[in-house]
Coordinates of C-alpha atoms in Angstrom, one line a residue:
Chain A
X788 CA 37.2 9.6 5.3
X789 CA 35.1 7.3 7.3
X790 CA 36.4 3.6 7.6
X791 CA 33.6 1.2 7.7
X792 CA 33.2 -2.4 8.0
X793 CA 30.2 -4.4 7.0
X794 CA 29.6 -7.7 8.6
X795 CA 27.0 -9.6 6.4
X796 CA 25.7 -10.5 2.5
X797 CA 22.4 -10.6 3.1
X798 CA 20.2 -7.9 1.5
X799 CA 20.6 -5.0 3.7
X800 CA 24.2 -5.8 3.3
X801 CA 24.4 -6.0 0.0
X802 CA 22.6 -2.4 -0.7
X803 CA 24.8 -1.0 2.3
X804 CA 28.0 -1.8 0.5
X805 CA 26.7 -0.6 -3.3
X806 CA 25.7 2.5 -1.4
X807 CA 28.6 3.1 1.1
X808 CA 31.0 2.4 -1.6
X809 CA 29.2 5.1 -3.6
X810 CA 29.7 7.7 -1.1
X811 CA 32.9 9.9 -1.0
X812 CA 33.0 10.5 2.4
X813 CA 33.0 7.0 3.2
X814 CA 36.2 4.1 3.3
X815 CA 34.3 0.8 3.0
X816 CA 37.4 -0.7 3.9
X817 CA 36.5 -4.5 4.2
X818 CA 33.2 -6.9 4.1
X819 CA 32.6 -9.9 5.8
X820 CA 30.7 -13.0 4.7
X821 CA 30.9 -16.5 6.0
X822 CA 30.2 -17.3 1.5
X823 CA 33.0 -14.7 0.1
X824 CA 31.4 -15.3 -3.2
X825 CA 27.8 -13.5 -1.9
X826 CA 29.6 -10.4 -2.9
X827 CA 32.3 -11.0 -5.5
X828 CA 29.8 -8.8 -7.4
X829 CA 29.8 -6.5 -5.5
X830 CA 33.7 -5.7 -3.9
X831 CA 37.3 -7.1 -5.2
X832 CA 38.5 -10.5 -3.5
X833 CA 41.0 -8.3 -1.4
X834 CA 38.4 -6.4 0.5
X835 CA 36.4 -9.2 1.3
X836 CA 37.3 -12.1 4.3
X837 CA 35.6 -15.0 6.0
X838 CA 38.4 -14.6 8.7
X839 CA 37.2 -13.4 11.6
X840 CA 41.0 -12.7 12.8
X841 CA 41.2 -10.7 9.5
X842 CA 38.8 -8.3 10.2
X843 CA 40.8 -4.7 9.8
X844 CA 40.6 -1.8 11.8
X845 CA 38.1 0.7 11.2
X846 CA 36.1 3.7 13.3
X847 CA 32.8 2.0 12.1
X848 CA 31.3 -1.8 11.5
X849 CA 28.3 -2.4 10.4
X850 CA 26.7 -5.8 11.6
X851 CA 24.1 -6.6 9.1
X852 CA 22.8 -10.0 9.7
X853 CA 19.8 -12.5 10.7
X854 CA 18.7 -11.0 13.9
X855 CA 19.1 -14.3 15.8
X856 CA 22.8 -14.2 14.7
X857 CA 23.5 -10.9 15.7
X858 CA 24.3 -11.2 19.6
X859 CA 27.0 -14.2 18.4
X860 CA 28.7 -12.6 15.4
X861 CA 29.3 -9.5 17.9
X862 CA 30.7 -11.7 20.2
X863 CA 32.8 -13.1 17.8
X864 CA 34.8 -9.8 16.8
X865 CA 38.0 -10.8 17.9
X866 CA 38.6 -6.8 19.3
X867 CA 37.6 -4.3 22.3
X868 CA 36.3 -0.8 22.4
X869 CA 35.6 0.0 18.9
X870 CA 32.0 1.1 17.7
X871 CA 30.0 -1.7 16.2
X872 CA 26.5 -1.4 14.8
X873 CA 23.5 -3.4 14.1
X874 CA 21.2 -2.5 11.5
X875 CA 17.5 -4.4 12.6
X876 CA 14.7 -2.8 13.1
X877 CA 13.6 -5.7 15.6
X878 CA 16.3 -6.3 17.8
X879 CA 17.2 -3.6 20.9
X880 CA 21.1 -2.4 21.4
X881 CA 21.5 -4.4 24.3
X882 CA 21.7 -7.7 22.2
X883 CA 25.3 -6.9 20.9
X884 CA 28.1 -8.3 23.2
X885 CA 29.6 -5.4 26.0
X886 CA 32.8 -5.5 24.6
X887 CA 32.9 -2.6 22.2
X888 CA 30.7 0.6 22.2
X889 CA 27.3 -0.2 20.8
X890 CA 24.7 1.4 18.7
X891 CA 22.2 1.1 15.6
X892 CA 22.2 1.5 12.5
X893 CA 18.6 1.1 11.3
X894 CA 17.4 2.0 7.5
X895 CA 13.8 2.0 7.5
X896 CA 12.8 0.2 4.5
X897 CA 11.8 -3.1 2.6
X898 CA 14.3 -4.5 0.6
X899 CA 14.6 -7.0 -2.2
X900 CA 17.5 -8.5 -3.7
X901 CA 16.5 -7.6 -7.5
X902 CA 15.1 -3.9 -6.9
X903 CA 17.4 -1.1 -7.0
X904 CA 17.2 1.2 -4.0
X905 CA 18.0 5.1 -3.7
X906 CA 19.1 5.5 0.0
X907 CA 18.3 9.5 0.0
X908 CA 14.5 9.3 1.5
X909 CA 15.2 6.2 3.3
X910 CA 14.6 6.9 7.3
X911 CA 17.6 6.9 9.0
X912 CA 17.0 5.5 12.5
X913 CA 19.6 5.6 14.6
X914 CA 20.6 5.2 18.4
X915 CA 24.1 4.8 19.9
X916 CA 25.0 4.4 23.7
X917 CA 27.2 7.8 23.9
X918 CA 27.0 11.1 22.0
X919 CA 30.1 11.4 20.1
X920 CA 29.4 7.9 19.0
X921 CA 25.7 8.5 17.6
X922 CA 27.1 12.1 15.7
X923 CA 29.2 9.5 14.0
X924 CA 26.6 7.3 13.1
X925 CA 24.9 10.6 12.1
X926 CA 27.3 11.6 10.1
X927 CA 27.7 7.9 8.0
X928 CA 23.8 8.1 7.8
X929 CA 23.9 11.5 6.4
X930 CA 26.0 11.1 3.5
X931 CA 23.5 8.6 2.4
X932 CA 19.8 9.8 3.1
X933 CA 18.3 13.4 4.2
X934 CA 16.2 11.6 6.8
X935 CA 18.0 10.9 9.8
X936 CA 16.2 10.0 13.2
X937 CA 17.2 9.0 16.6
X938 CA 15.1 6.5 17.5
X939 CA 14.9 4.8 20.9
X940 CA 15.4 0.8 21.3
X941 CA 12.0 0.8 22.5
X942 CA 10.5 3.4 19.9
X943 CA 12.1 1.0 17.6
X944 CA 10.4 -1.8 18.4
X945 CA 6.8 0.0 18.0
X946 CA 8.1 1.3 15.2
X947 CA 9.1 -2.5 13.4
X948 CA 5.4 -3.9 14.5
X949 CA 4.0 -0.7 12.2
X950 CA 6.4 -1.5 9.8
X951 CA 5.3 -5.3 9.5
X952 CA 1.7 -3.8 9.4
X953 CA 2.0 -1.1 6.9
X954 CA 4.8 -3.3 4.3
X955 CA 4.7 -6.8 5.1
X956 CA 1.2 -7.3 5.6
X957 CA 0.1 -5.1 3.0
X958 CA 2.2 -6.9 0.4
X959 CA 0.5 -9.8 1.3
X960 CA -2.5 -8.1 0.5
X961 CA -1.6 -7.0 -2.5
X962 CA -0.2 -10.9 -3.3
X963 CA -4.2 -12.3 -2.7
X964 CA -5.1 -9.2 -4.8
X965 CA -3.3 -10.7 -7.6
X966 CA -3.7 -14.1 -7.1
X967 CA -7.8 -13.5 -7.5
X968 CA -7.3 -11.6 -10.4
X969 CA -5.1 -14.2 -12.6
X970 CA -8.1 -16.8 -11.3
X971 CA -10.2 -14.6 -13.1
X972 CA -7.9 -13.9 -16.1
X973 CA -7.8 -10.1 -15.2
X974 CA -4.3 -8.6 -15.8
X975 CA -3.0 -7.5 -12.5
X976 CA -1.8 -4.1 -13.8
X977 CA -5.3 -3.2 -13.8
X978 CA -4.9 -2.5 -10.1
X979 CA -1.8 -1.2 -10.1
X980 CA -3.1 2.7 -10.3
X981 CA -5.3 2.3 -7.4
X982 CA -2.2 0.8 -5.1
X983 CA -0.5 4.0 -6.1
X984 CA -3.2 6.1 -5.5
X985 CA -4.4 4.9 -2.0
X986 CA -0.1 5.0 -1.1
X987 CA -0.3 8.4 -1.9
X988 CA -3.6 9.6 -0.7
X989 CA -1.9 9.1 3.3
X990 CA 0.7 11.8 2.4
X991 CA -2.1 14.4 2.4
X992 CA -5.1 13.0 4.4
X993 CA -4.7 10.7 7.3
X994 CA -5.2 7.2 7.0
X995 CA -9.1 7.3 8.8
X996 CA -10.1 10.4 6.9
X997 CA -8.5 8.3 4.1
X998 CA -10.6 5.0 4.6
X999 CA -13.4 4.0 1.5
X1000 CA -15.3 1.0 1.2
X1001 CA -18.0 -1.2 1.7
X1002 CA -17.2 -2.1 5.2
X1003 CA -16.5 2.0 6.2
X1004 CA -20.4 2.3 4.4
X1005 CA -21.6 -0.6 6.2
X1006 CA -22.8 -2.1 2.9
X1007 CA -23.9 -5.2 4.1
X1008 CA -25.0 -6.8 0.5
X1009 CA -21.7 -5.9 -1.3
X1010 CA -20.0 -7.5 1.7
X1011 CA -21.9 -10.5 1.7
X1012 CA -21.5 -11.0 -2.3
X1013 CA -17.6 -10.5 -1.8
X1014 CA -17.6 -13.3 1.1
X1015 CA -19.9 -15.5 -1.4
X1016 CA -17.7 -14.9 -4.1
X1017 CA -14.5 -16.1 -1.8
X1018 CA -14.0 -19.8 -1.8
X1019 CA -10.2 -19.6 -0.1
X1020 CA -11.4 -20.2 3.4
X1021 CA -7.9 -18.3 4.4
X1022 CA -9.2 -15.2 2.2
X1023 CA -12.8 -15.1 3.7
X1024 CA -11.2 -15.3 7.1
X1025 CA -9.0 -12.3 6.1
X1026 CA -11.6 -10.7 4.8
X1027 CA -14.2 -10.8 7.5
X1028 CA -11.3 -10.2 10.4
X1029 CA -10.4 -6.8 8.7
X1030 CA -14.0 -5.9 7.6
X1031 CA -14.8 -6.4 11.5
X1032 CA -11.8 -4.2 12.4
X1033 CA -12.6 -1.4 10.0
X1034 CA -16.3 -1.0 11.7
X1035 CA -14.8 -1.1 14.9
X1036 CA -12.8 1.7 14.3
X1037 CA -15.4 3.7 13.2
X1038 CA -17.5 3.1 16.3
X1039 CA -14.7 4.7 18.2
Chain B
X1072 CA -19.9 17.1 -28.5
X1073 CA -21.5 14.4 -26.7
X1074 CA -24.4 15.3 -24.3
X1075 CA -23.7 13.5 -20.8
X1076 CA -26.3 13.7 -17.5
X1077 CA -25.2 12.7 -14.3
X1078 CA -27.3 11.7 -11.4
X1079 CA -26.2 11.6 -8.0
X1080 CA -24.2 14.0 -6.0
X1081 CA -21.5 11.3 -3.6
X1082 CA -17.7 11.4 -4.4
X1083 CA -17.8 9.2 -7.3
X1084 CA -20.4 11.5 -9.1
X1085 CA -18.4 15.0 -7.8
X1086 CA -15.2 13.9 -9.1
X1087 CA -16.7 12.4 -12.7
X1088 CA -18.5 16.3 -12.9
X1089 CA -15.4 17.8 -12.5
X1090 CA -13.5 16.0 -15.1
X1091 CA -16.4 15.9 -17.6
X1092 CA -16.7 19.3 -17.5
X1093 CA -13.1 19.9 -18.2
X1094 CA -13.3 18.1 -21.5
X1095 CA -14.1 19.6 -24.3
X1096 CA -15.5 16.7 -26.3
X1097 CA -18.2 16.2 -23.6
X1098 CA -21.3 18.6 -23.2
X1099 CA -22.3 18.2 -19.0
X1100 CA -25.9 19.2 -19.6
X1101 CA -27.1 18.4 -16.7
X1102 CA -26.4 16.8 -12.8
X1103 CA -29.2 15.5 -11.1
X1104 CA -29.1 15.4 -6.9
X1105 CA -31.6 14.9 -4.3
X1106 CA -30.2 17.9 -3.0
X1107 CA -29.5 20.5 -5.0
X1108 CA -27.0 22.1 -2.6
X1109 CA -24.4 19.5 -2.5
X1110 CA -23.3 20.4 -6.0
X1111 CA -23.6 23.9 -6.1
X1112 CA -20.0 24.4 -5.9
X1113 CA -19.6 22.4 -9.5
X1114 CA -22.3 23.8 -11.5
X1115 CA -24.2 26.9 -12.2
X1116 CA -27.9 26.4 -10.3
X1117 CA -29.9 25.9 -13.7
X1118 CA -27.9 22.9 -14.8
X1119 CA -28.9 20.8 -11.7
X1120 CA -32.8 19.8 -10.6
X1121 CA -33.9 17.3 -8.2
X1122 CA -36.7 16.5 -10.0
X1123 CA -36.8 13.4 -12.2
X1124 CA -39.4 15.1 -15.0
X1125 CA -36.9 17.6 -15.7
X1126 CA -34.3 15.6 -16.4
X1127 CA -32.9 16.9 -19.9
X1128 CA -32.3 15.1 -23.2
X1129 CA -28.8 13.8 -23.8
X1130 CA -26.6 10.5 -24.9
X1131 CA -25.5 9.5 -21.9
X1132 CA -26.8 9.1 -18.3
X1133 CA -24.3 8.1 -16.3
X1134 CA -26.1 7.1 -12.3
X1135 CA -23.2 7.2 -9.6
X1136 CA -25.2 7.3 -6.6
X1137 CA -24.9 4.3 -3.6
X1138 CA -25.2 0.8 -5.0
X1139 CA -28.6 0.3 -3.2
X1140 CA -29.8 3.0 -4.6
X1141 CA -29.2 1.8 -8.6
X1142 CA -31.8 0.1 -9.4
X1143 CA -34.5 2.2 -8.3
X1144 CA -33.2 5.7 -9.4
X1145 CA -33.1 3.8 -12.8
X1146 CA -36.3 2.6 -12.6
X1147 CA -37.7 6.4 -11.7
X1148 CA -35.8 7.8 -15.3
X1149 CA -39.1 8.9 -16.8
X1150 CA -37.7 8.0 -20.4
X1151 CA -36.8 4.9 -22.6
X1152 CA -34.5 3.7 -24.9
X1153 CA -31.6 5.7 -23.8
X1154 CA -28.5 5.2 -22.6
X1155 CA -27.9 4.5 -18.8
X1156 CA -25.2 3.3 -17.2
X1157 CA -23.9 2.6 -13.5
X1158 CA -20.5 3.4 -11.9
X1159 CA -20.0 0.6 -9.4
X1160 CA -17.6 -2.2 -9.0
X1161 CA -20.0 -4.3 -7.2
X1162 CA -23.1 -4.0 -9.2
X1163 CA -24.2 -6.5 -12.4
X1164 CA -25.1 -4.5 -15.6
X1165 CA -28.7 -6.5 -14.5
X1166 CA -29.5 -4.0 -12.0
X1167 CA -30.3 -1.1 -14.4
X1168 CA -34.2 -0.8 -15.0
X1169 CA -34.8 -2.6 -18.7
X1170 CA -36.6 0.3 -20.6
X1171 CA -33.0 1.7 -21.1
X1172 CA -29.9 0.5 -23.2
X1173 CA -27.9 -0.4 -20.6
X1174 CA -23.9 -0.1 -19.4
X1175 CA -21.5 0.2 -17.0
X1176 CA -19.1 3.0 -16.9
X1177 CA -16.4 1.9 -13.7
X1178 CA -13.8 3.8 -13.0
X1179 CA -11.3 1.9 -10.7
X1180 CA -10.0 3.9 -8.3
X1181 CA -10.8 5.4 -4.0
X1182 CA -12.3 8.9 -4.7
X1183 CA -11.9 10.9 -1.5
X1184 CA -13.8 14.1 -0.9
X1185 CA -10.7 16.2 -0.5
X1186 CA -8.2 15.1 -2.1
X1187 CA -8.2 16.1 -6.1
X1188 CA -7.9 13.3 -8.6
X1189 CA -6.3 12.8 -12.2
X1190 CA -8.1 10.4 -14.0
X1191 CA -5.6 10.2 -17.0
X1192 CA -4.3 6.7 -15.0
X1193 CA -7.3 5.8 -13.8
X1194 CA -8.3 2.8 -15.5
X1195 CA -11.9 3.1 -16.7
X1196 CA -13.9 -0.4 -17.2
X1197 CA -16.8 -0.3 -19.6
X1198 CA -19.7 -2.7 -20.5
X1199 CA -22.4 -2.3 -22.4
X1200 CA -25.3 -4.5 -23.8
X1201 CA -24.6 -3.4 -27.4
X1202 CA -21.3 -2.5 -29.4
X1203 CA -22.7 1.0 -30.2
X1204 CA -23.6 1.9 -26.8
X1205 CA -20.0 0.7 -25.9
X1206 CA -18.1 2.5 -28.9
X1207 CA -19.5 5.4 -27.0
X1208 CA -18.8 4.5 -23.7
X1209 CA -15.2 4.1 -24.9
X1210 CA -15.5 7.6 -26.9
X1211 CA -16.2 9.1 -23.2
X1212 CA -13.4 7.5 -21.2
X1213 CA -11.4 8.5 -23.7
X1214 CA -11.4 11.9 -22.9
X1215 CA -11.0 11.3 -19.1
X1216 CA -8.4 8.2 -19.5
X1217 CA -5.4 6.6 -21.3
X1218 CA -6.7 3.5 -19.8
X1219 CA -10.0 2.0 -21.1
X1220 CA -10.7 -1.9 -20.4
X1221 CA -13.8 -4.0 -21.4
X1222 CA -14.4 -5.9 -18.4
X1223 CA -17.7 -7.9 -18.2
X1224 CA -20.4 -8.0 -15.0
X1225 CA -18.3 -11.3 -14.1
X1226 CA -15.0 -9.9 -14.2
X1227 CA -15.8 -6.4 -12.3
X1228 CA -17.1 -8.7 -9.5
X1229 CA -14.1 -9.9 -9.2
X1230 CA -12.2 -7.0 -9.6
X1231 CA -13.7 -5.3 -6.8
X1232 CA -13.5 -8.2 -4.1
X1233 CA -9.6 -7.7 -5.2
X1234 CA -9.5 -3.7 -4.9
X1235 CA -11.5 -4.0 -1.5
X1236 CA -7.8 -6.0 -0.3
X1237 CA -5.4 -3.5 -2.0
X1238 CA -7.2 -0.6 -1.5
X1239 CA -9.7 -0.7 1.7
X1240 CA -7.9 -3.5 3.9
X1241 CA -4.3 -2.0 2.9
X1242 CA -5.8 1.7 4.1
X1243 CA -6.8 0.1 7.3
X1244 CA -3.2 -1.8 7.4
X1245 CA -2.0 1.7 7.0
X1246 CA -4.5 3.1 9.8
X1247 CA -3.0 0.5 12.4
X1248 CA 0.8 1.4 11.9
X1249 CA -0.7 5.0 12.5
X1250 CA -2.3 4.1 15.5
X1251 CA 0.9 2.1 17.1
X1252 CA 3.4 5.4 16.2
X1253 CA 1.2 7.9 17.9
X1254 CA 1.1 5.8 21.0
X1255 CA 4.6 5.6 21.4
X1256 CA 5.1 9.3 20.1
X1257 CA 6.9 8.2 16.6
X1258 CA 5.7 10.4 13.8
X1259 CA 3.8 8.2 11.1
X1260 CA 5.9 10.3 8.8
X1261 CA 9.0 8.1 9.2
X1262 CA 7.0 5.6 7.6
X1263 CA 6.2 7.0 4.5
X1264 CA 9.0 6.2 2.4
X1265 CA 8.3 2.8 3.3
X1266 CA 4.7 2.4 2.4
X1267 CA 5.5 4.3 -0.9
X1268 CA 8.1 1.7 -2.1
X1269 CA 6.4 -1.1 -0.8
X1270 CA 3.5 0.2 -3.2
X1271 CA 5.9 1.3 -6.2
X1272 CA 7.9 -2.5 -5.9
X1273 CA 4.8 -4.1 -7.3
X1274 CA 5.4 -2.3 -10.3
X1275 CA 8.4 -4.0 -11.0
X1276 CA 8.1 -7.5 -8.8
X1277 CA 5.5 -9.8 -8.4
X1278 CA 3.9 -9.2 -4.4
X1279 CA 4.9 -12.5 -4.1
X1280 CA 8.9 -11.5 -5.1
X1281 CA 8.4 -8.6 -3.2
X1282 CA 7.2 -10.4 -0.1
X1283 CA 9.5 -9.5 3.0
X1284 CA 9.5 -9.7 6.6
X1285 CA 9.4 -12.1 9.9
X1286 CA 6.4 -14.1 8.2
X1287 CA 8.3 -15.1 5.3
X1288 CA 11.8 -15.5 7.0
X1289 CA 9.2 -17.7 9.8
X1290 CA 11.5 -15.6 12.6
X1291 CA 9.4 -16.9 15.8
X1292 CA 11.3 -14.8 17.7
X1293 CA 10.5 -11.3 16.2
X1294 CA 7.0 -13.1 15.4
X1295 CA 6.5 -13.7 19.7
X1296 CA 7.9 -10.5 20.5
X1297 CA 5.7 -8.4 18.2
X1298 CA 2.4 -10.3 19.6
X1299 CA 3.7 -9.6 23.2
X1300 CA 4.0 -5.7 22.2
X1301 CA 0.2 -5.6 20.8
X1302 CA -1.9 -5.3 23.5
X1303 CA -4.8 -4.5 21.2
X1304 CA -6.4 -8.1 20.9
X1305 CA -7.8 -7.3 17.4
X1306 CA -4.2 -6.2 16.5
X1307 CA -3.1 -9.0 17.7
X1308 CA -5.3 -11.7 16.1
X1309 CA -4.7 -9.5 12.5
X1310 CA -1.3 -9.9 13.1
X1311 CA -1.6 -13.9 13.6
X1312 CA -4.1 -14.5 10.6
X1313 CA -1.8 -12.5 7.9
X1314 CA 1.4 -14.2 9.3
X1315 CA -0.1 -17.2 8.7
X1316 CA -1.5 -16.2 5.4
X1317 CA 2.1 -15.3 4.5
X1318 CA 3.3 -18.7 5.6
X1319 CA 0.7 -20.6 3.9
X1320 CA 1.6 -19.1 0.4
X1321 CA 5.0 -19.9 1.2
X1322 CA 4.7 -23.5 1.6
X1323 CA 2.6 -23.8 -1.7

């Protein structure tokens, strides 16, 4: 078995430890949280500290934190030479302190505290400084998900700007989506099929060959009658930006 | 078995001749296209013309051709009193010529050329001027979908200024994150998983519980790193409006 630490409560944390503890070829012998009671739910008392001394020993921990905390709660492990971990998508190896053996520990995905997550297609992406290190990593990362990656620092960062693109961004999206449909007493749901759908249709076509619309037509009366229709100035601003984008892309 | 014509030969029209002719509650009499060619692959040769005087007899004449084209392909129809309908998101019931019964027959979704589509989600909006003419609008969605809405001219507009940001500026989203991976030799594959459950969380969270990211968490740092890695200065100024979209909801 594979002793493992995880430093953290936040929401990666949290679905690290359901999911670790799951796992049969893992030990998750200890958390830590600064607020013990973050993940009472979670883990028994005993196996959770706030005691940096306390920490115990263990072949793996997991540092799953804010990423402007991560370089100081690294240098706060009170012990040398061991493998430690973080698990952003943002921030490169190189922040966590020299003192142990480093690597990543990144699980592509966007996650919310009251939605259940299923680990097994989640991209692994992983990087460590040495090579029996990472097969570790690899082999932590594959008793949870069949999608295992090594991914660069710097393909990493490339890699979070898509993300915030192609998740954050688009949720947001879908939030204005909503918001003018309750304005206009329409049930959201009704759009729901059509999210799916255009999520789906970039498994099989590519995301240009994929593109619809009135800007990809160049319908200049529809678009017109949409920014008409738009009194948020913060929508129509949105709105012309990516209509603008769209017909550049085209020209190319 | 009711008799349905349809006129026009784009993806909307392709994709409605295909599923029409599946059902067995629905006689396709006839397809009408400028050019005849463009539907040969759908329909034996004597069930399509391109001439407007040999347009058959039927109960339904569904027109899902380019929304500047409604109006006057309605207006050429050399019959009166029937039923006509529309298949746009964008276009008032209005449009259609008045020597017809009018309607609109809507269904909300992106039709791609090559990919195939089930429209048994597909949520079909219907209007019509009278509640016979709409009884048999509904009859027809029916047998395509398990989801049939009346949504007026009023609502529809706002419905598709709404699927334009899930759907169109969400592609393009997804077109961006594309773009960033193959420059820096990451398949787009790895983020799959992530667009799909950022699409299937909506189901069960509002966007704005689902919302994630530096945006939300207002992370300057990540936020300043991720403009210094775009060099693309529509990227970039994307990047900046929906971050401060993000932040601006927040604060309400």
């Amino acid at each position: 078995m594979i002793k493992v630490v995880i430093i953290g409560s936040g929401n990666v944390a949290q679905h690290l430890i359901k999911a670790l503890s799951a796992s049969e070829e893992i030990d998750l012998v200890q958390a830590f949280a600064r607020t013990p009671s973050h993940l009472s739910h979670l883990l028994p008392k005993e196996k959770i500290t706030s005691d940096y001394q306390k920490i115990t020993e263990a072949d793996l921990y997991i540092i799953s934190v804010s990423d402007n905390a991560i370089a100081e709660v690294s240098e706060n492990l009170p012990f040398e030479g061991r493998l430690v971990v973080h698990t952003s998508g943002s921030s490169d190896i190189s922040i966590l302190a020299d003192k142990n053996r480093k690597g990543v520990f990144y699980p592509l995905q966007t996650f919310s505290k009251n939605k259940e997550i299923d680990f097994t297609p989640i991209p692994m992406c992983l990087e460590a400084a040495n090579e029996n290190d990472f097969q570790l990593l690899e082999q932590v990362a594959k008793t949870l998900s069949k999608k295992v990656f090594a991914i660069s620092s710097e393909q990493r960062r490339s890699l979070h700007v898509s993300a915030v693109f192609v998740c954050n961004f688009v949720n947001h999206l879908y939030q204005i989506g909503n918001q003018i449909c309750e304005e206009n007493n329409i049930p959201f749901e009704v759009l729901h099929p059509l999210i799916q759908e255009t999520a789906e249709k970039i498994k099989e076509l590519s995301p240009t060959e994929a593109q619809t619309g009135p800007a990809l037509r160049n319908d200049t009366k529809t678009i017109e009658k949409h920014l008409d229709f738009l009194e948020n100035e913060n929508y129509k601003k949105i709105y012309e930006l990516l209509t603008q984008s769209i017909q550049n892309v085209k020209k190319l």
